[in-house]
Tab-separated table of C-alpha atoms in Angstrom:
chain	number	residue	atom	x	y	z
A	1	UNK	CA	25.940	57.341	-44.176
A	2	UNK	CA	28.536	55.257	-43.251
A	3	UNK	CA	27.575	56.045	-39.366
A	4	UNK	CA	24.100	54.873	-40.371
A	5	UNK	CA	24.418	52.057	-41.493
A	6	UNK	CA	26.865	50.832	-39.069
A	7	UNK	CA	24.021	51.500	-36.347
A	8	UNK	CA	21.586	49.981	-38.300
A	9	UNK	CA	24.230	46.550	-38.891
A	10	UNK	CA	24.504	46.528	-34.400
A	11	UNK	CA	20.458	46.839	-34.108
A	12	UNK	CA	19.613	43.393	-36.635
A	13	UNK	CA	22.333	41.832	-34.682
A	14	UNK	CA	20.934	42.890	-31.493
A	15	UNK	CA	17.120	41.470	-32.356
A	16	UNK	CA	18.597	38.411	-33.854
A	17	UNK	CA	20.265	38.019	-30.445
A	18	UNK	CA	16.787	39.160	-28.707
A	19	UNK	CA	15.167	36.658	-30.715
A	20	UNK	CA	17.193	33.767	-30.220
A	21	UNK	CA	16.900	34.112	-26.603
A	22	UNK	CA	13.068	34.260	-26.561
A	23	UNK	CA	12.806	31.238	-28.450
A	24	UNK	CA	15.128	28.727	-27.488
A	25	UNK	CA	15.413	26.143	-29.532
A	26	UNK	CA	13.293	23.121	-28.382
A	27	UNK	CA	15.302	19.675	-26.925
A	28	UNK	CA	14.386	17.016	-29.136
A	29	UNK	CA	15.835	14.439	-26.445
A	30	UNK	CA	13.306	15.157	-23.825
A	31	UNK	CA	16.101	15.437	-21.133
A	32	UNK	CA	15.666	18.527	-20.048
A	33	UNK	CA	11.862	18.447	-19.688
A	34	UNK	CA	10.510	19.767	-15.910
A	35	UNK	CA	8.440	17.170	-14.493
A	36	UNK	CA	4.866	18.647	-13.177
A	37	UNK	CA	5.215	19.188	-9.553
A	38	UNK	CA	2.895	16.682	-7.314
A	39	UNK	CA	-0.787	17.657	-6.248
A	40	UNK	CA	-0.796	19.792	-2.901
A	41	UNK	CA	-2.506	18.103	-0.364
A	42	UNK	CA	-5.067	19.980	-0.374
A	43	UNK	CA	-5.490	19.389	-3.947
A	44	UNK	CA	-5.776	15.425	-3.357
A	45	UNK	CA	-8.143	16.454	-0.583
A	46	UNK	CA	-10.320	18.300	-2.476
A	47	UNK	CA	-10.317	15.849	-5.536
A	48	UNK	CA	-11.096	13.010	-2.973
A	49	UNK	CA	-13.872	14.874	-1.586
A	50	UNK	CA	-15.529	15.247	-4.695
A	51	UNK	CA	-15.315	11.367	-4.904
A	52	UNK	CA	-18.209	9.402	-3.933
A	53	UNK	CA	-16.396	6.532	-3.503
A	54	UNK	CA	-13.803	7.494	-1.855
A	55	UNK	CA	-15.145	9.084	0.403
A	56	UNK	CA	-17.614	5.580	1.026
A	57	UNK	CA	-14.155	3.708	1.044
A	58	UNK	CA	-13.111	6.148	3.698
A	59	UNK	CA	-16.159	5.822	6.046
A	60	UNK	CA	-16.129	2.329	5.938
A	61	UNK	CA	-12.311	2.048	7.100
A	62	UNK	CA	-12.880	4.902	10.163
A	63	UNK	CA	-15.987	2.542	11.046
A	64	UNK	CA	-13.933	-0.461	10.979
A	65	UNK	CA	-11.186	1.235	12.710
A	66	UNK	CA	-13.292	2.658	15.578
A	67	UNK	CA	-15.128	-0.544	15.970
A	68	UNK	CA	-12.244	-2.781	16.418
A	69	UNK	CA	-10.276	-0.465	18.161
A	70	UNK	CA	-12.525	1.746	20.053
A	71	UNK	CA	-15.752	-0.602	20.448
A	72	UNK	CA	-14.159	-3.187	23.183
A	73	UNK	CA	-13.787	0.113	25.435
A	74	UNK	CA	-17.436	0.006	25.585
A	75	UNK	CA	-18.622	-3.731	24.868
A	76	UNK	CA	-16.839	-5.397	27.440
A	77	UNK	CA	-16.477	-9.230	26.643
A	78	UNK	CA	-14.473	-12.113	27.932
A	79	UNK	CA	-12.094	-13.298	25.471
A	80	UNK	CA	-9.730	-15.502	27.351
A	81	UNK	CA	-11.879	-18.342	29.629
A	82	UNK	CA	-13.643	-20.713	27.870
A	83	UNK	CA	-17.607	-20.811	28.398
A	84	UNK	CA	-18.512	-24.386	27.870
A	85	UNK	CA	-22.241	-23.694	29.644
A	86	UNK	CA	-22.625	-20.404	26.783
A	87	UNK	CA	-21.132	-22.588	23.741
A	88	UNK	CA	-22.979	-21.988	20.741
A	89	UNK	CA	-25.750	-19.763	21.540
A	90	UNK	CA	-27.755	-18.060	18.913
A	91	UNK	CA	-27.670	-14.109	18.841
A	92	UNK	CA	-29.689	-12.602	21.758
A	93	UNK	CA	-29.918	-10.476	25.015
A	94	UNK	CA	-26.505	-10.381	26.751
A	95	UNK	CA	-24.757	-11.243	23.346
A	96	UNK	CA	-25.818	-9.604	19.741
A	97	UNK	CA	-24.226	-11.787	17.706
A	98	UNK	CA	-24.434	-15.333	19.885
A	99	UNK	CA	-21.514	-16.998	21.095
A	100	UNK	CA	-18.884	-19.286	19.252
A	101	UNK	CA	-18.463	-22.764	20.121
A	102	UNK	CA	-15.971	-22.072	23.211
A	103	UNK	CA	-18.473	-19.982	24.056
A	104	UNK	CA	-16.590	-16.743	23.445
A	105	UNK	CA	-18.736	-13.644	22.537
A	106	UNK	CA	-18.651	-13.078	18.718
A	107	UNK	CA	-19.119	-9.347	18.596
A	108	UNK	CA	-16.433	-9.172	20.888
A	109	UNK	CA	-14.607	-11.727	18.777
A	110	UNK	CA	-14.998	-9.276	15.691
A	111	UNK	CA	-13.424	-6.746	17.213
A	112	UNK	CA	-10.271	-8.145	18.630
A	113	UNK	CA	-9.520	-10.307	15.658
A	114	UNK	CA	-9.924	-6.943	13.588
A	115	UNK	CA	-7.644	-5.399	15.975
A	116	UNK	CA	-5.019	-8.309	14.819
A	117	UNK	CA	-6.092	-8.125	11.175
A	118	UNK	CA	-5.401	-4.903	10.631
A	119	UNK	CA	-2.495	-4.418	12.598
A	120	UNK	CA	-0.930	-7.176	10.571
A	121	UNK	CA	-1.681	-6.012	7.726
A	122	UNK	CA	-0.424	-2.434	8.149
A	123	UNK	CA	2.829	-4.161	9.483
A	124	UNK	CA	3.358	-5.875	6.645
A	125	UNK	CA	2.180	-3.145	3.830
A	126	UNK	CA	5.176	-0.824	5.910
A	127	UNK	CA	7.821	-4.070	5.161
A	128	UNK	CA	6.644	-4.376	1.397
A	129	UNK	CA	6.721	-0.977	0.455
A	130	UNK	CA	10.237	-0.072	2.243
A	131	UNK	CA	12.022	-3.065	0.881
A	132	UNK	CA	10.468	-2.854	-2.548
A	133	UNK	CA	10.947	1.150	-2.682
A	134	UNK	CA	14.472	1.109	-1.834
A	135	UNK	CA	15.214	-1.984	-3.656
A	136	UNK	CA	13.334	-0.290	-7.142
A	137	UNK	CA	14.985	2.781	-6.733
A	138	UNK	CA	18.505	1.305	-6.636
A	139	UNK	CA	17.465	-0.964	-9.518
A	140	UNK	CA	15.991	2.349	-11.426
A	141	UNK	CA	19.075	4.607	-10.681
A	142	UNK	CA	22.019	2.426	-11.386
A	143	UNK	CA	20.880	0.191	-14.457
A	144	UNK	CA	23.228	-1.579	-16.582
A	145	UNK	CA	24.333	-4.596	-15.731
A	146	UNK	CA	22.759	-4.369	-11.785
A	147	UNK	CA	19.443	-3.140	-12.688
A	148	UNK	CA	19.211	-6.571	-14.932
A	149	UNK	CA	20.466	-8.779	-12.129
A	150	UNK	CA	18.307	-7.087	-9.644
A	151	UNK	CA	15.068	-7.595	-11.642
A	152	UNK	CA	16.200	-11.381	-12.757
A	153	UNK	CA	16.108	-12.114	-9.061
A	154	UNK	CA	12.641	-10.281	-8.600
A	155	UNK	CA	11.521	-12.504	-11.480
A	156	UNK	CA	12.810	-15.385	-9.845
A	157	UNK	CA	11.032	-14.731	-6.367
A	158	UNK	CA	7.140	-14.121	-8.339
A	159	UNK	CA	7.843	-17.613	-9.780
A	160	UNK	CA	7.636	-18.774	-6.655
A	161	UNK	CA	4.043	-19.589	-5.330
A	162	UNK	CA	3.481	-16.963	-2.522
A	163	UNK	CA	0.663	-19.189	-0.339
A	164	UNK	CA	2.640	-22.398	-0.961
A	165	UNK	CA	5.906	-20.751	0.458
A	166	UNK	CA	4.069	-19.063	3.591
A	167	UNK	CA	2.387	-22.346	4.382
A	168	UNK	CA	5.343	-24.019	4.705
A	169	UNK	CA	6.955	-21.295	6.987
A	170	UNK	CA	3.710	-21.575	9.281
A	171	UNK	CA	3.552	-25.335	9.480
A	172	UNK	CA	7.601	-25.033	10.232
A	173	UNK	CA	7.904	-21.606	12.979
A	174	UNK	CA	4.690	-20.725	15.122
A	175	UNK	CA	2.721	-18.001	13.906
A	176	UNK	CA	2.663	-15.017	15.443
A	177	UNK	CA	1.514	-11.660	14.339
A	178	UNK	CA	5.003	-10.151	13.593
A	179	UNK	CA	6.429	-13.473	11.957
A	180	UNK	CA	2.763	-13.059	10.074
A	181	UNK	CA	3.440	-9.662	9.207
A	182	UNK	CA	7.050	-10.222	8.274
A	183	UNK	CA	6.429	-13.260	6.178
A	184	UNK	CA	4.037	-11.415	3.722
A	185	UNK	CA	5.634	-8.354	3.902
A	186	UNK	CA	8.956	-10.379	2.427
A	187	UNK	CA	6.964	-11.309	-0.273
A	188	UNK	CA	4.778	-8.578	-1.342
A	189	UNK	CA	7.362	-6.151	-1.484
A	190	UNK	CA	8.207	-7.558	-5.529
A	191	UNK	CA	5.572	-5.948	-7.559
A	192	UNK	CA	6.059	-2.339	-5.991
A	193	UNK	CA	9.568	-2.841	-6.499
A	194	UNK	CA	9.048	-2.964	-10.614
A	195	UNK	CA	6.934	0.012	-10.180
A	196	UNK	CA	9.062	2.367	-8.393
A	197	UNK	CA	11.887	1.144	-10.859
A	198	UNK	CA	9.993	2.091	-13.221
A	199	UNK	CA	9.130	5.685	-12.067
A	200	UNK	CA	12.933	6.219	-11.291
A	201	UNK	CA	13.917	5.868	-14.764
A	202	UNK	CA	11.513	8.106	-15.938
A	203	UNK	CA	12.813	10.886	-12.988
A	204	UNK	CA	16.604	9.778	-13.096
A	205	UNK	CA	17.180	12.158	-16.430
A	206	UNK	CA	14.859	15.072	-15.519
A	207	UNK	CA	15.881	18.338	-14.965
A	208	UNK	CA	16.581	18.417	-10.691
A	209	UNK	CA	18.044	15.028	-10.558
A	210	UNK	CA	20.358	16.215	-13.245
A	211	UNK	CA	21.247	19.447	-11.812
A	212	UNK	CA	21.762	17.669	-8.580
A	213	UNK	CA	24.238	15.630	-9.986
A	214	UNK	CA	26.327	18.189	-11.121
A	215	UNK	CA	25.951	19.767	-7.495
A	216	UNK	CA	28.026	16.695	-6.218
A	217	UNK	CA	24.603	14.413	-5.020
A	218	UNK	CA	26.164	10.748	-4.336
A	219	UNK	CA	23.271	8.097	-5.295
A	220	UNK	CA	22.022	7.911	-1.575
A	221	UNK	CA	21.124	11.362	-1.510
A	222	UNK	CA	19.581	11.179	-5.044
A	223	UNK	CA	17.879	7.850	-4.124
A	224	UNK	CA	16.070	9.434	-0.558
A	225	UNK	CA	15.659	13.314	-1.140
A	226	UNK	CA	14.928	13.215	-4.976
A	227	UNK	CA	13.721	9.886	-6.143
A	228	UNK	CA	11.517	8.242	-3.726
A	229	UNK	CA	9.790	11.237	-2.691
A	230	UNK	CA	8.533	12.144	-6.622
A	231	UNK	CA	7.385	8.574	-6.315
A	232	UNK	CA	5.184	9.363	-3.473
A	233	UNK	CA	1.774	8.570	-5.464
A	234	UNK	CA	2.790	5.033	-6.273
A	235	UNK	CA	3.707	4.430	-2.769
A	236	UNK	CA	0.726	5.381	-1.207
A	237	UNK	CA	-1.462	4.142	-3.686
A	238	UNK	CA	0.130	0.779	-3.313
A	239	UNK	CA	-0.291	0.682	0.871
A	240	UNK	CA	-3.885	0.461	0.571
A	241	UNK	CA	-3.966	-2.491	-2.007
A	242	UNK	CA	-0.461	-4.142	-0.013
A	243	UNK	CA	-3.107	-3.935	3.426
A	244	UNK	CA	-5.905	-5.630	1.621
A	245	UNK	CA	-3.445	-8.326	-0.124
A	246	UNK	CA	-2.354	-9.276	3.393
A	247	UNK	CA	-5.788	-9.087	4.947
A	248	UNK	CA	-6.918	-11.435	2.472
A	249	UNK	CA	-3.532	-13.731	2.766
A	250	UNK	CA	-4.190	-13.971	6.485
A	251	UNK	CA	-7.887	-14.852	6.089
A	252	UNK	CA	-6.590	-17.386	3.657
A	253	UNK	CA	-3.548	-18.813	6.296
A	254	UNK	CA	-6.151	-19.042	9.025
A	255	UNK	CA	-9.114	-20.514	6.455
A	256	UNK	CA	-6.448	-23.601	6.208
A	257	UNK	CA	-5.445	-23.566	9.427
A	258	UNK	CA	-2.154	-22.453	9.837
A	259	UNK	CA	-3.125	-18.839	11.001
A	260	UNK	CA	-2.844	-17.613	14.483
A	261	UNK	CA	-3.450	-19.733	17.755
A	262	UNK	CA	-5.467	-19.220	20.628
A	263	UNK	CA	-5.719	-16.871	22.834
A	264	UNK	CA	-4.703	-14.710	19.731
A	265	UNK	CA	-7.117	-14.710	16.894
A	266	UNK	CA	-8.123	-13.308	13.608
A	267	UNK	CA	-10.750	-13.231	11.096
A	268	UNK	CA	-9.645	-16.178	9.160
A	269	UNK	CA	-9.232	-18.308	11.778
A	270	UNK	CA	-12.337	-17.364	13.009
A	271	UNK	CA	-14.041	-17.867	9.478
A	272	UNK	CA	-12.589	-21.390	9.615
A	273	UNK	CA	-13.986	-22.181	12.769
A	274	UNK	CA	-17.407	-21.310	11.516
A	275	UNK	CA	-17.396	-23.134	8.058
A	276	UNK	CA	-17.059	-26.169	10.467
A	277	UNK	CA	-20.799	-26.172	11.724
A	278	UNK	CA	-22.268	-23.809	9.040
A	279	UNK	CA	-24.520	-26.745	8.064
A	280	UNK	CA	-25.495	-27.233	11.984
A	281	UNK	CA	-27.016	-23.646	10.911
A	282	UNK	CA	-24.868	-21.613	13.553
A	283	UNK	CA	-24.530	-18.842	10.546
A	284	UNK	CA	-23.438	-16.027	12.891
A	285	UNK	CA	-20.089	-17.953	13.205
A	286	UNK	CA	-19.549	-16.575	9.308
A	287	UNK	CA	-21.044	-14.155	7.828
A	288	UNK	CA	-20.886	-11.832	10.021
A	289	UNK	CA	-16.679	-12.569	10.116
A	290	UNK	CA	-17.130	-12.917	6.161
A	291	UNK	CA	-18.742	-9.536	6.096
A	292	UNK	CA	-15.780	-7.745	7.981
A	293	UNK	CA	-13.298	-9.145	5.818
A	294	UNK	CA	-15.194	-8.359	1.912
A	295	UNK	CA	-15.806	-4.758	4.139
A	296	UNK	CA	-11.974	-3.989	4.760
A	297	UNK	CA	-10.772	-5.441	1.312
A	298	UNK	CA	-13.513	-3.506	-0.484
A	299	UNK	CA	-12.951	-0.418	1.425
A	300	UNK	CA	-8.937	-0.399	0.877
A	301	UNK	CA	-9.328	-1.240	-2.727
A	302	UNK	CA	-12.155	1.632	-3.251
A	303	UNK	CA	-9.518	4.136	-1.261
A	304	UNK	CA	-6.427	2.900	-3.282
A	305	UNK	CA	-8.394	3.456	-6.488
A	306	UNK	CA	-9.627	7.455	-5.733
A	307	UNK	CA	-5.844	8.034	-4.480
A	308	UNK	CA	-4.438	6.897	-7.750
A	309	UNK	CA	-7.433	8.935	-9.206
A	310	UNK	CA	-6.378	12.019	-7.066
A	311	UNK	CA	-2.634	11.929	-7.438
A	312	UNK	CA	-2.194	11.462	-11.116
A	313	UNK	CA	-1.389	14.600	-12.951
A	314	UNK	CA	-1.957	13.293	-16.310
A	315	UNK	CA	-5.024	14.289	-17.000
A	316	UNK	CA	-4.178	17.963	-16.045
């Protein structure tokens, strides 16, 4: 008997053991929750396929691309010599969209300042989104007493009125599209700064970053092979919206005129150009420039929005 219920003392102990190790206790602090890992690509694929309007904002932007880019391989214009003699001639045979009143070609006018736009306002989306990621991810990672300096200083810097600050920098330096591009990309890079910060504290006490931490990671390693790349969403969701906040900054720098000079161009200057004799009734010197610029902004902000749609795994 004795024998028995020795035997029968070992097995309760064993299923208390069994059961205490199928049923871990849950973690009340939340630390040691596993983050959901990001969409596939062919997830976010698939989800933007099934978006109407993303896949409108995505047509639009190859259009604009392969017009700007690809259509002055096959429309041929003359963008350097002034045309006195063709100066303000409506649209007609020989030129679609008339002439301007140096008597450049319009439609070929489109597509190089497009070509400028754009390429500007890639350029500076790039400088935004590295400065701000790296500088938000520091911020996010260290905290304390750096974290609140570093954001006092971002605070400081969105006091300061973007447009009035760039228009003194173009009436001071001549504009060119990398000083352009590097202006607003020094100043756009503050907002995705807070949001990456903000992402990083949320990832700094999950599960990897911890056990990477206790693998020896130093902060730069954390920072650029665990941080930024679970921020990946934000980033690319911001691009699209930092390339239409520069396309419309640039339209607005060359609507005042202190945008780009000739022989370089771009749609704002252009747009100012026109405004000039709009009530002479030469309308093809704006809206069809006015059209290409609401096109691109609408198409980047209707592409940013199914992105953020696509790569949030909140809803799942």
């Amino acid at each position: 008997m004795n024998q028995q219920d020795h035997e029968s003392t070992a097995l309760a102990e064993e299923g208390v053991v069994q059961t205490s190790v199928a049923r871990p206790e849950p973690d009340p602090t939340g630390v040691l929750a596993v983050a959901k890992p990001p969409r596939s690509t062919r997830a976010v694929i698939r989800t933007l396929r099934r978006n109407r309007l993303a896949v409108i904002g995505a047509s639009m932007l190859i259009g604009l691309f392969v017009f700007c880019f690809l259509g002055p391989l096959v429309y041929h214009t003359n963008q350097t010599d002034v045309d006195v003699l063709n100066a303000s001639l409506p649209p007609g045979d020989g030129h679609p969209l008339g002439t301007d009143t140096n008597g450049f070609d319009v439609l070929g006018r489109l597509m190089l300042g497009g070509q400028v736009s754009l390429e500007i306002g890639l350029l500076a989306a790039f400088v935004a989104t590295a400065v701000g990621t790296v500088y938000g991810a520091i911020a996010g990672l260290f905290g304390g007493v750096l974290d609140g300096f570093m954001m006092r200083l971002v605070d400081i810097l969105l006091a300061i009125p973007f447009l009035f600050f760039v228009l003194i920098l173009s009436a001071r330096f001549t504009a060119t599209p990398v000083t352009l591009a590097l202006v607003i990309g020094g100043f756009s890079w503050l907002v995705i700064a807070r949001l990456i910060r903000s992402e990083v504290l949320s990832l700094r006490v999950r599960e990897f970053v911890l056990a990477a931490r206790l693998m020896g990671a130093r902060k730069p390693r954390l920072i650029f092979t665990h941080l930024i790349p679970n921020t990946i969403g934000v980033i690319v969701v911001n691009v699209t919206f930092q390339v239409a906040d520069a396309i419309l900054t640039i339209a607005a720098l060359g609507f005042l005129g202190f945008g780009l000079t000739y022989p370089v161009t771009d749609w704002g200057s252009q747009l100012s150009a026109g405004t000039t004799y709009i009530t002479s009734g030469y309308w093809w010197l704006v809206y069809p420039v006015g059209a290409c610029i609401v096109l691109t902004v609408l198409a980047f902000n209707l592409l940013g929005d199914a992105l953020r749609d696509a790569l949030d795994r909140r809803g799942d």
